[in-house]
Coordinates of C-alpha atoms in Angstrom, one line a residue:
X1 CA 11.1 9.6 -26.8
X2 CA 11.2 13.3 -28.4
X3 CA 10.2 11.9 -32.0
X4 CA 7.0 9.8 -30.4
X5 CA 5.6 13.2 -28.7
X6 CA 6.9 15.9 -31.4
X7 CA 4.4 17.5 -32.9
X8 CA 4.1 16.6 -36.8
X9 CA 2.0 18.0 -39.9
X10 CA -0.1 15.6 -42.0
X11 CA 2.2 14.0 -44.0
X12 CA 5.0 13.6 -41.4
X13 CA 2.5 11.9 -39.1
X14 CA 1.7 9.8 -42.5
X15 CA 5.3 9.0 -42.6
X16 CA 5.9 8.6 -38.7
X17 CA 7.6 5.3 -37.8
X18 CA 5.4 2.0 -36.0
X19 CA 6.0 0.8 -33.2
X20 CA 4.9 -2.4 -31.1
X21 CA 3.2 -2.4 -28.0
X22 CA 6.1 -3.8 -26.6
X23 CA 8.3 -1.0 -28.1
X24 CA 6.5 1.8 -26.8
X25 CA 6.0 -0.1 -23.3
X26 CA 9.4 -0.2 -23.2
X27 CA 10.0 3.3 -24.0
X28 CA 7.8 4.6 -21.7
X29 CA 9.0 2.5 -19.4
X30 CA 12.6 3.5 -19.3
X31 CA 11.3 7.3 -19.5
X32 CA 9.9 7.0 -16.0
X33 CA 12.4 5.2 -14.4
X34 CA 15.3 7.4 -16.0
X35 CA 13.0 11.1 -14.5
X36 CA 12.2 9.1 -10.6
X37 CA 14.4 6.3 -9.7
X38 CA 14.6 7.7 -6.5
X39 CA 11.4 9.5 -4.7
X40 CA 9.9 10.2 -1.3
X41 CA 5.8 10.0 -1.4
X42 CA 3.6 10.6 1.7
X43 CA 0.3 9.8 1.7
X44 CA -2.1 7.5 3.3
X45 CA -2.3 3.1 3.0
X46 CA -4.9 1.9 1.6
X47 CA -6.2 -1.7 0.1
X48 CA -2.5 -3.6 1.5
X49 CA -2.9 -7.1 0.2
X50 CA -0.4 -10.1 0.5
X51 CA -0.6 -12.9 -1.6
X52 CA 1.2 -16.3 -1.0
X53 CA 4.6 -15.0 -3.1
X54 CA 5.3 -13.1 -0.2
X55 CA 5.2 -9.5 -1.8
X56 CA 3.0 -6.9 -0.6
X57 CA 0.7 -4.7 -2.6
X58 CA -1.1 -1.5 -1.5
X59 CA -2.1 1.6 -2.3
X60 CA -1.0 5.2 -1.3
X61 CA -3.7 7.8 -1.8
X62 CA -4.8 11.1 -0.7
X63 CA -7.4 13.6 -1.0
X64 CA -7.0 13.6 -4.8
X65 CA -5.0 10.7 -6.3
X66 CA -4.4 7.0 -6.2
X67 CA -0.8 5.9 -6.2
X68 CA -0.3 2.1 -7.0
X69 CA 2.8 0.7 -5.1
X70 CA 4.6 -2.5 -4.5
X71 CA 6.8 -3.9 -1.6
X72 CA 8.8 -7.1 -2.8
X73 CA 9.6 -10.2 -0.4
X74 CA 13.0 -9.8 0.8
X75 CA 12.2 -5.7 1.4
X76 CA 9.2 -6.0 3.1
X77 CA 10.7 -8.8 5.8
X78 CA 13.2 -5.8 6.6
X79 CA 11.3 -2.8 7.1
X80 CA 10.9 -1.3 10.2
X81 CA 7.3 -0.4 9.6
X82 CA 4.7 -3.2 8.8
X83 CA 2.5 -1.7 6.3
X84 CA -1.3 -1.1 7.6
X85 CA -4.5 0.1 5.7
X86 CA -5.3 3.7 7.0
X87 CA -1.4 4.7 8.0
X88 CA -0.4 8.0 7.4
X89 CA 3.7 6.9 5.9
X90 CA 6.4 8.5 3.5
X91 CA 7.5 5.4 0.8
X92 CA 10.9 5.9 -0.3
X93 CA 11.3 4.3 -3.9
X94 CA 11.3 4.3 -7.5
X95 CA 8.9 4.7 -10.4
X96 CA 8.2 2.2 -12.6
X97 CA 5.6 0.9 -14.9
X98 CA 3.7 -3.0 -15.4
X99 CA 3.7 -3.3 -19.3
X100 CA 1.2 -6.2 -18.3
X101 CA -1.8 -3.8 -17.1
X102 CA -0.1 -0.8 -18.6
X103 CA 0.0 1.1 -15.9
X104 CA 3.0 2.6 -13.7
X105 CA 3.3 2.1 -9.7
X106 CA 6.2 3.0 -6.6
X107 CA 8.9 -0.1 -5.6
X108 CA 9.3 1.0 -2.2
X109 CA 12.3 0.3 -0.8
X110 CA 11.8 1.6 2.4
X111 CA 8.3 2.6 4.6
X112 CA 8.7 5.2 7.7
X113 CA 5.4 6.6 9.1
X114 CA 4.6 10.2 8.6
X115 CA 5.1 12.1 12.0
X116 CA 4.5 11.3 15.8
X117 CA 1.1 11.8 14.8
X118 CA 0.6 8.9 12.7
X119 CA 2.8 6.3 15.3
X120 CA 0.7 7.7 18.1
X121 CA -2.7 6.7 16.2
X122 CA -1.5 3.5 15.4
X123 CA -0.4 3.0 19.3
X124 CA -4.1 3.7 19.9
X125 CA -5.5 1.8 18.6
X126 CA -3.1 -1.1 19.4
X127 CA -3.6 -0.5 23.1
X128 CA -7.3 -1.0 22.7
X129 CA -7.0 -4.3 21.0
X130 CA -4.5 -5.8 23.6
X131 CA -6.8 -4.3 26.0
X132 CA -9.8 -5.6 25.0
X133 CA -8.0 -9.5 25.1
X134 CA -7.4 -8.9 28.7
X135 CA -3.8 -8.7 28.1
X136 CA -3.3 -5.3 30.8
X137 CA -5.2 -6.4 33.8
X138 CA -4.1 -6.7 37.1
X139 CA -4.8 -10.1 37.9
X140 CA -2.3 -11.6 35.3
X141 CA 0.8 -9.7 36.7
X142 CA 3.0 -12.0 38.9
X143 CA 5.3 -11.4 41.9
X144 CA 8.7 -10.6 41.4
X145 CA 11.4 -13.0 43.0
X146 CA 12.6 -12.1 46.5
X147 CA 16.2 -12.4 45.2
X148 CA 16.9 -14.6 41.5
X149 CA 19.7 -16.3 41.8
X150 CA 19.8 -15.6 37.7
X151 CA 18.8 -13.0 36.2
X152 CA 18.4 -12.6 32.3
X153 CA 18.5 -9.0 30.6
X154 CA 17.5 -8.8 27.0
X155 CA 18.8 -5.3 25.8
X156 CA 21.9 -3.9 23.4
X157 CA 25.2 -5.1 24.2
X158 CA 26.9 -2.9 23.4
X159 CA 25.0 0.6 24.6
X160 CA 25.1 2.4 27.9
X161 CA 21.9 0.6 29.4
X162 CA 23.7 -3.4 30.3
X163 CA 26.2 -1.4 31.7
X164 CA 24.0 0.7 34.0
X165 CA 22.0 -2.4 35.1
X166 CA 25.0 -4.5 35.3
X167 CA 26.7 -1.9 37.5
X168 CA 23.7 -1.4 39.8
X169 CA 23.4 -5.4 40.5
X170 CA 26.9 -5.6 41.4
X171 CA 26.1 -2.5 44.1
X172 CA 23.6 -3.9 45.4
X173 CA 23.7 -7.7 45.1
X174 CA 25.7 -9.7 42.6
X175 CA 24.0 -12.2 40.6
X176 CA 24.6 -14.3 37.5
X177 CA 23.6 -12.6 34.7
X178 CA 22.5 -13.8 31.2
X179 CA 22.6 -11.4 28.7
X180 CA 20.3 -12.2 25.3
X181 CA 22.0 -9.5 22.9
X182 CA 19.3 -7.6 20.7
X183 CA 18.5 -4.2 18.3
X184 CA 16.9 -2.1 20.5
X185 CA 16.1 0.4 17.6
X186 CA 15.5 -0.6 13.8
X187 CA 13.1 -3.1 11.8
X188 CA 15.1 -5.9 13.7
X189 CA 14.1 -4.5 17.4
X190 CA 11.0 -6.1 17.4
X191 CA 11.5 -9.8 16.3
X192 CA 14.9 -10.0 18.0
X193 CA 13.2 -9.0 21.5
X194 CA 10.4 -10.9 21.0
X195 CA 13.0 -14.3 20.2
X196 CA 15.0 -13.5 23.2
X197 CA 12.0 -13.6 25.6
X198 CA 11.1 -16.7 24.4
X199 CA 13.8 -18.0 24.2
X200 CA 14.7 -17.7 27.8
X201 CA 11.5 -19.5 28.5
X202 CA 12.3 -22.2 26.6
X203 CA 15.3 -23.0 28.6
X204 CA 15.1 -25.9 30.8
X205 CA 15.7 -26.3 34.5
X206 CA 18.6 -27.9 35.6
X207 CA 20.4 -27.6 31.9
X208 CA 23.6 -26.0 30.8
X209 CA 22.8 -22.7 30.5
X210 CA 20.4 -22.0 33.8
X211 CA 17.2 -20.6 33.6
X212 CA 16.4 -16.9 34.3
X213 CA 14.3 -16.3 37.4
X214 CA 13.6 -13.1 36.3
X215 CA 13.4 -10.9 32.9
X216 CA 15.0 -7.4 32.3
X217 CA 14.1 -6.1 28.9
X218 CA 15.6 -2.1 28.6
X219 CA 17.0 0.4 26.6
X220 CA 17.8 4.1 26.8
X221 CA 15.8 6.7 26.2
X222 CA 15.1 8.2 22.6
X223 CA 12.3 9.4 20.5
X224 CA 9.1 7.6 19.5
X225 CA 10.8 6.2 16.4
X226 CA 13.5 5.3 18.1
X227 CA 11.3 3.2 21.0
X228 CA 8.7 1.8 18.1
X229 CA 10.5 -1.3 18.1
X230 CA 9.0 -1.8 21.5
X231 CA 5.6 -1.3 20.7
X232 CA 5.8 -3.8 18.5
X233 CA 2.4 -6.5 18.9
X234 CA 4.8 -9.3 18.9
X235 CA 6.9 -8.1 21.5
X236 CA 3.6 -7.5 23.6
X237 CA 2.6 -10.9 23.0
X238 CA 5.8 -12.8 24.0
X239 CA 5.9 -10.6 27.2
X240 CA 2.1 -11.7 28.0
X241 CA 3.2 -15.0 27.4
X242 CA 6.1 -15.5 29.3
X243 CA 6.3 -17.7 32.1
X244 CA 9.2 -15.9 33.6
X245 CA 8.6 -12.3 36.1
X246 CA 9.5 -9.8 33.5
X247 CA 10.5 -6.0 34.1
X248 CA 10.3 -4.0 31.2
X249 CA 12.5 -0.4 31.4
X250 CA 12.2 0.8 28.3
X251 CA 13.5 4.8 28.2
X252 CA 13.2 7.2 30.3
X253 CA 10.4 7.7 33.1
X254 CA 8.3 9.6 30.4
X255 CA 8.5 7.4 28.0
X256 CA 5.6 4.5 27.4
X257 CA 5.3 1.6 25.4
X258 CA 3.3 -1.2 25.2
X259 CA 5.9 -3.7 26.9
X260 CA 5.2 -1.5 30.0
X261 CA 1.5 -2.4 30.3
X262 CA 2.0 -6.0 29.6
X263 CA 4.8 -6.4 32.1
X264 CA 4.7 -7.6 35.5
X265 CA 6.7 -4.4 36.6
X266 CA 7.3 -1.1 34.9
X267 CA 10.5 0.5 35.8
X268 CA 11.1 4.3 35.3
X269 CA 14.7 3.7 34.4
X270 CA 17.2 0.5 33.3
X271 CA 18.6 2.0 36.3
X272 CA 15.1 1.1 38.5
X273 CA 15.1 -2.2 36.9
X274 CA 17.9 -3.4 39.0
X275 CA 17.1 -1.6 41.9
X276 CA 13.7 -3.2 41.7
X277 CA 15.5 -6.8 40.9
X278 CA 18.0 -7.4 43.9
X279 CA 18.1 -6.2 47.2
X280 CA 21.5 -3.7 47.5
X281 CA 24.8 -5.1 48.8
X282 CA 28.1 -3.9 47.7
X283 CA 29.1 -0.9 45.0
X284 CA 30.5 -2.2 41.8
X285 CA 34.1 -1.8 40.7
X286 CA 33.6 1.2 38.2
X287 CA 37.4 1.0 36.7
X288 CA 36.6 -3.0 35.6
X289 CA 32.8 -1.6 34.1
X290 CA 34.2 0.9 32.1
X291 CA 37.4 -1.3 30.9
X292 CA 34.8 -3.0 29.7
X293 CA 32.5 -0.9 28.4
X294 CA 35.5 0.7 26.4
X295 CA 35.7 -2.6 24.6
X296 CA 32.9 -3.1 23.7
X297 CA 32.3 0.1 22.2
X298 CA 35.6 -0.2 20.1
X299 CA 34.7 -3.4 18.8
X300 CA 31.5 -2.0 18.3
X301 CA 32.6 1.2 16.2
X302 CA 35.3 -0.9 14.4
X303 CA 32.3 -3.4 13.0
X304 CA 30.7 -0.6 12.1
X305 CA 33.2 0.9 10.2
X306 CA 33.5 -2.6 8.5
X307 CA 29.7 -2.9 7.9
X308 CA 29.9 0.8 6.0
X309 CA 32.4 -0.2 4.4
X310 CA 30.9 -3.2 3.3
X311 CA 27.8 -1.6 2.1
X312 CA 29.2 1.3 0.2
X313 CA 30.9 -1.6 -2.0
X314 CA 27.3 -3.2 -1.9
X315 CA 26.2 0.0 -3.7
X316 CA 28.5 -0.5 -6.6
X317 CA 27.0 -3.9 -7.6
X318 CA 24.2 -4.9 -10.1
X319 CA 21.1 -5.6 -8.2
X320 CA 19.7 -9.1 -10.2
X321 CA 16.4 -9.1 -8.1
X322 CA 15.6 -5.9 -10.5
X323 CA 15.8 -8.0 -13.3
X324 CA 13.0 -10.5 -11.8
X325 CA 10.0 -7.8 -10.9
X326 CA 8.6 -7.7 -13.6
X327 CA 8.0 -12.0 -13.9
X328 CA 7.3 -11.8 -10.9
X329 CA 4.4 -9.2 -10.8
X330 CA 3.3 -10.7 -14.0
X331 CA 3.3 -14.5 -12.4
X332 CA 1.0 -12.5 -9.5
X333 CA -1.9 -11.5 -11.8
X334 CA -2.0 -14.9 -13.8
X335 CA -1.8 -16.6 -10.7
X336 CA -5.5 -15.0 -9.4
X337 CA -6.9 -15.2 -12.8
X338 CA -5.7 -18.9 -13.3
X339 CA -9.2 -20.1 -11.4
X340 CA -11.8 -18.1 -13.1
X341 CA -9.6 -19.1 -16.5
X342 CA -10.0 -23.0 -16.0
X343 CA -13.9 -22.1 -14.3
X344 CA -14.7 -20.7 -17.6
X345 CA -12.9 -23.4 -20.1
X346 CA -14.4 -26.4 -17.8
X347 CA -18.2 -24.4 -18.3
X348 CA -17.1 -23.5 -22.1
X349 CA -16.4 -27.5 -23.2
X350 CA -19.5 -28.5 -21.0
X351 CA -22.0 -26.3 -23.1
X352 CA -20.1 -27.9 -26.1
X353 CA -20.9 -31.5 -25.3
X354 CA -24.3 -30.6 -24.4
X355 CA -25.0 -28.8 -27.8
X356 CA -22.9 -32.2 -29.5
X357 CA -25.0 -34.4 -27.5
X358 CA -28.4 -32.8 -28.4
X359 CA -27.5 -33.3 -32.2
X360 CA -27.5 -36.9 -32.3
X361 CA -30.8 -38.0 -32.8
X362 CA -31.9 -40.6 -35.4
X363 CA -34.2 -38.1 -37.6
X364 CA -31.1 -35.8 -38.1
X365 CA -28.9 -39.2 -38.8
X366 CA -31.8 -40.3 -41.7
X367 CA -32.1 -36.5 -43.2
X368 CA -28.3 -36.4 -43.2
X369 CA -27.6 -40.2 -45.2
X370 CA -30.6 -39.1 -47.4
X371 CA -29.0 -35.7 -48.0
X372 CA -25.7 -37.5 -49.7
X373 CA -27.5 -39.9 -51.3
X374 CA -29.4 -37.3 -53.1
X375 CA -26.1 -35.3 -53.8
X376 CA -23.8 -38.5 -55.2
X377 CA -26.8 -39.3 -57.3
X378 CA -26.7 -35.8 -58.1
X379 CA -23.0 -35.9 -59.3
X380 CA -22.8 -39.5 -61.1
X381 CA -24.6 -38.5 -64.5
X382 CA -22.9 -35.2 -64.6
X383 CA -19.4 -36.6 -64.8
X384 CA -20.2 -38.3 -68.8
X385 CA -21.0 -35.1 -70.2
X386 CA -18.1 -33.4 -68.5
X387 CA -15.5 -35.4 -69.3
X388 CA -17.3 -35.1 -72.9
X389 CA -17.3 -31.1 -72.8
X390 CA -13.4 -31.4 -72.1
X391 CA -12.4 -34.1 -74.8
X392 CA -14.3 -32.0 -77.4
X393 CA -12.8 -28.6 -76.0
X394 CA -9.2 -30.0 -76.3
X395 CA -10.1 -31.2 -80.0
X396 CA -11.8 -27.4 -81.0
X397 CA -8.3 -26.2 -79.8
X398 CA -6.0 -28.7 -81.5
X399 CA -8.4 -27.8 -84.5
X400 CA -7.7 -23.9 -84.0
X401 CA -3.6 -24.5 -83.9
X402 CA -3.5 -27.4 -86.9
X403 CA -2.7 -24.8 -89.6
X404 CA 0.2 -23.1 -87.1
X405 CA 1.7 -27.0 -86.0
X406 CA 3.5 -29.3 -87.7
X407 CA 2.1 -33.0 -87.6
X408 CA 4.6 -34.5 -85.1
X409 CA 4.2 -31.8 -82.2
X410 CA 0.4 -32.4 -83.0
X411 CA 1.1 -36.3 -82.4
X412 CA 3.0 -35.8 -79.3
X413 CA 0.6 -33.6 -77.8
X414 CA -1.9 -35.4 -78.4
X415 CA -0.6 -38.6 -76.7
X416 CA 0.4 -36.5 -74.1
X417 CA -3.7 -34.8 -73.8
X418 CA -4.3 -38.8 -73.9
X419 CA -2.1 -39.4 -71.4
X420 CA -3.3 -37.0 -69.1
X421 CA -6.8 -37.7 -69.9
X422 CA -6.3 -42.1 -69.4
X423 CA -4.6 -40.7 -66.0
X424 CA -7.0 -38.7 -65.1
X425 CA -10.1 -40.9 -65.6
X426 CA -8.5 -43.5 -63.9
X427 CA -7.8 -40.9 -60.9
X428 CA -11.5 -39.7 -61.1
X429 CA -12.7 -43.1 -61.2
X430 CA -11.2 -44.1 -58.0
X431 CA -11.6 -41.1 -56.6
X432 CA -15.4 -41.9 -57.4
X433 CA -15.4 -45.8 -56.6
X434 CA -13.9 -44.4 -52.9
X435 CA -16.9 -41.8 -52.8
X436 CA -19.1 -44.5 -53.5
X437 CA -17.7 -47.1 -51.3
X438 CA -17.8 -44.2 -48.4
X439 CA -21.7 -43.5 -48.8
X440 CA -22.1 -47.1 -48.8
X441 CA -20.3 -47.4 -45.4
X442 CA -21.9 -44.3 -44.4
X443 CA -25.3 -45.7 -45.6
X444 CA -25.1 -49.1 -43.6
X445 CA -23.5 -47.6 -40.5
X446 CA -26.5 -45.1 -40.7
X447 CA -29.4 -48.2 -41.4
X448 CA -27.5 -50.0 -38.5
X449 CA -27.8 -47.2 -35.8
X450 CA -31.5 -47.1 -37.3
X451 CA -32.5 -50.4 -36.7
X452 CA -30.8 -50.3 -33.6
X453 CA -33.0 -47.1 -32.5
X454 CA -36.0 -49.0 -33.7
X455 CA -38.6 -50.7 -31.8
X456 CA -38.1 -53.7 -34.6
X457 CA -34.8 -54.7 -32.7
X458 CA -36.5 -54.7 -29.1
X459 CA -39.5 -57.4 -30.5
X460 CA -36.5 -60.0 -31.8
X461 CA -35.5 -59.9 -28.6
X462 CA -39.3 -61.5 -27.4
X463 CA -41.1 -58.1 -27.2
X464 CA -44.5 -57.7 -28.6
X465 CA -46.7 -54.2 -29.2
X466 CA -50.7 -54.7 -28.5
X467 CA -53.0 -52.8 -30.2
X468 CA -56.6 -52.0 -29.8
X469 CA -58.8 -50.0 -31.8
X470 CA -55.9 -47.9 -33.9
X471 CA -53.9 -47.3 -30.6
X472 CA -51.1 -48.7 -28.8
X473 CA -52.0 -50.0 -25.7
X474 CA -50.0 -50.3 -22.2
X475 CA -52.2 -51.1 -19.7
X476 CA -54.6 -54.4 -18.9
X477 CA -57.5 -52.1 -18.3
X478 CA -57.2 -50.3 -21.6
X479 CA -57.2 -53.8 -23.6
X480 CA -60.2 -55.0 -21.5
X481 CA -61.9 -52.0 -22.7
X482 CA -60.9 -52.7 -26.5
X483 CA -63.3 -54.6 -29.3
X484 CA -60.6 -55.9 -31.1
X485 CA -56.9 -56.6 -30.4
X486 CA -54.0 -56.6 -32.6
X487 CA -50.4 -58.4 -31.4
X488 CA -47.2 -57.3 -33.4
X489 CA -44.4 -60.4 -33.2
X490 CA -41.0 -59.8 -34.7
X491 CA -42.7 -61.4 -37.9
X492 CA -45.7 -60.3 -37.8
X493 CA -49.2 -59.3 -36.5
X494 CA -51.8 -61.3 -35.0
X495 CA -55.3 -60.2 -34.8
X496 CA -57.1 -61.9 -31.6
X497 CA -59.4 -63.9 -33.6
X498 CA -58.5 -63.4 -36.6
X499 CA -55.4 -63.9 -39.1
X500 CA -51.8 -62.7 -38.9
X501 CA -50.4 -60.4 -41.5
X502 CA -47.3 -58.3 -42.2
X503 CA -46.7 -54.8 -40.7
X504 CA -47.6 -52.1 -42.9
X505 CA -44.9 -49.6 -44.1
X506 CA -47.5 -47.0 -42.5
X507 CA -47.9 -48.5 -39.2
X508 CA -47.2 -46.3 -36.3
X509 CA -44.0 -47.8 -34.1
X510 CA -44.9 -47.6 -30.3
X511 CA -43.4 -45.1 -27.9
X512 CA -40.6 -46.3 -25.9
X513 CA -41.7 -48.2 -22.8
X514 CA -45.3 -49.3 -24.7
X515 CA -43.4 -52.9 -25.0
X516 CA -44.4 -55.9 -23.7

């Protein structure tokens, strides 16, 4: 790109190479991706669209600049953070340009909020639309089960909180225990949560896998990031929704999330949770618990070791859906302006036959025939002289070139010039007789759509025009009013009275609808 920005005298720049508008798109193209293909930009949302392809398209903007940006389908159903018009977020991406609206924009491959302060406004002003819907009052809460003979816990699996509630059910009362395995922490906290509280409400009574008589949702303690998941409006929902006594323990006893105001019961700790589900009876066998817990955080860390593994060789690989963003921005912006396009073209050809229609009225047809009549009368006494003017030309020349020519080459030419000549005057007088027998067609197609415009037509059919004193008449009263009548037949007039007589070549035709 150094030779397209160099500065050049006057006759370098008059010797500077061209380039297309694809070339130098291109170019610029690979400039900006080559100096960010991978940048962190903070600022606010702004404009966040989402057409029917799936991908997202929004703006990040500050005090003093615009930032175009775009989230594709398969990233955006993985973040952790649904983008929103007025959050405060830091994009993690690359720079690239649209050759198609030359402009450049950020693919963001990953969307965090910027700060506690920015999650905490957002958690506002969730709180006051769930709160407005009635979703936090009083009267929806339900009892909690004396003692559930089943009790299901939606929480990690693998982490320290199953283990606590677990052990603090089997010291005070031992139930059976379902346990729906989720993230508690990540972009797939929230809709795995959310699917395991339904789901336990969609099992059915009396089925193969009983049905919870009471909900545990919980997790550990941890930052605001770390507990967004659980603020979540989906997982809010599904809680309000569920027809199961849920307990959410989410954290510590400081810690608040939404779950926590739509539960039936908030518990300080996982720990409270089950203290709060089951009357105490016997202390849990710690040995067994931790055996346990052991495992499952071996098999844990070994997956995880796997799943690093597995994504560091990930990293090495092409990544094809590159090769596809531009199409598929490009397919985007034809896609909205396909409507207005065919709107347009539809009002376009409807002007068009309008304008076509208007032209075809019978004075135009008459000027027109009359207008090549006059021009092939115009060109039939022209062609004798011209064809005159040429004969004599050729015999001036052959005159001029006698004394330099032998006779025979003379002879042969002229044959040949008679050749050509018999040729073409046979050519030109077909080419004439077709002219000819075109007008004619043209003529008689013309005189046919003219008698068929006429009023003439309409009296064979047993019309008839009534006159009185110069004027066409339509009305009784008007020829009771008249001294003299006229009649116009098909073959002629009849004067009331009087005698018939042929229609003058000056006669005025009646307006359409004065016939009787």
């Amino acid at each position: 790109m150094s030779d397209l920005i160099e500065d050049a005298g006057p006759a370098d720049r008059a010797n500077a190479p061209e380039f297309t508008v694809s070339e130098i798109s291109g170019a610029v193209k690979r400039v900006v991706e080559g100096e960010f293909p991978h940048v962190r930009v903070r600022g606010e949302l702004g404009r966040v669209t989402r057409p029917r392809s799936g991908h997202v398209y929004l703006d990040l903007k500050d005090e003093r600049a615009v930032l175009s940006a775009v989230i594709w389908k398969g990233t955006a159903a993985r973040l952790a953070t649904q983008p929103e018009e007025g959050l405060e977020v830091v994009a993690t991406g690359r720079l690239t340009t649209f050759p198609g609206q030359s402009r450049y924009q950020l693919v963001i491959e990953d969307l965090r909020p910027a700060g506690q302060g920015a999650l905490m406004a957002l958690l506002e002003n969730r709180k006051k639309m769930l709160a407005a819907e009635g979703l936090f009052d009083a009267a929806r809460k339900r009892p909690l089960p004396w003692l559930p003979e089943v009790i299901g816990v939606v929480t990690s699996p693998s982490g320290a909180v199953i283990r606590d509630i677990l052990h603090r059910l089997r010291d005070r009362f031992p139930r059976h225990v379902l346990i729906w395995p989720v993230a508690v922490q990540g972009a797939n906290c929230a809709p795995e949560v959310a699917n395991a509280i339904r789901g336990f409400n969609a099992l059915a009574r009396g089925g193969p896998i009983p049905r919870p008589d009471l909900l545990i949702v919980a997790r550990g303690g941890g930052s605001v990031e770390d507990l967004w998941g659980f603020n979540e409006e989906i997982v809010a929902r599904a809680a309000a929704d569920s027809a199961i006594p849920l307990i959410s323990a989410v954290g510590h006893e400081t810690d608040t999330t939404l779950i926590d105001f739509v539960a039936d019961r908030r518990a300080p700790t996982p720990t409270a949770a089950a203290e709060l589900a089951v009357p105490v009876r016997l202390e849990l066998l710690a040995a067994t618990e931790a055996l346990g817990g052991r495992l499952a955080h071996c098999v844990t860390a070994a997956m995880a070791r796997r799943g690093e593994r597995l994504r560091d060789l990930a990293r090495g690989l092409p990544r094809p859906e590159t090769l596809l963003d531009w199409p598929r921005q490009r397919l985007d912006s034809l896609g909205d302006r396909l409507p207005a396009g065919l709107r347009a073209s539809v009002q376009a050809r409807r002007v068009a036959l309008s304008e076509a229609g208007g032209s075809l009225r019978p004075g135009l047809l008459t000027r027109a025939l009359a207008g090549e009549r006059r021009r092939l009368d115009a060109c039939g006494p022209r062609l004798a002289p011209a064809l005159s003017r040429r004969v004599e030309a050729g015999r001036e020349a052959l005159a001029r070139r006698a004394d330099r020519l032998s006779l025979r080459p003379i002879e042969a030419e002229i044959a040949r010039g008679r050749q050509r000549l018999s040729e073409q005057g046979a050519r030109l007088d077909a080419a004439f007789a077709r002219g000819v027998e075109a007008q004619r067609r043209r003529l008689e197609t013309a005189d046919r759509l003219r008698e068929t415009l006429g009023y003439t037509a309409t009296l064979r059919r047993g019309y008839a025009v009534v006159r009185g004193d110069g004027a066409v008449l339509t009305r009784k009263s008007q020829a009771e009013q008249a001294r003299a009548l006229e009649i116009e037949f098909a073959d002629g007039r009849l004067a009331v009275g009087g005698r018939t007589r042929k229609p003058a070549r000056g006669d005025e035709p009646p307006e359409q609808g004065e016939l009787f």
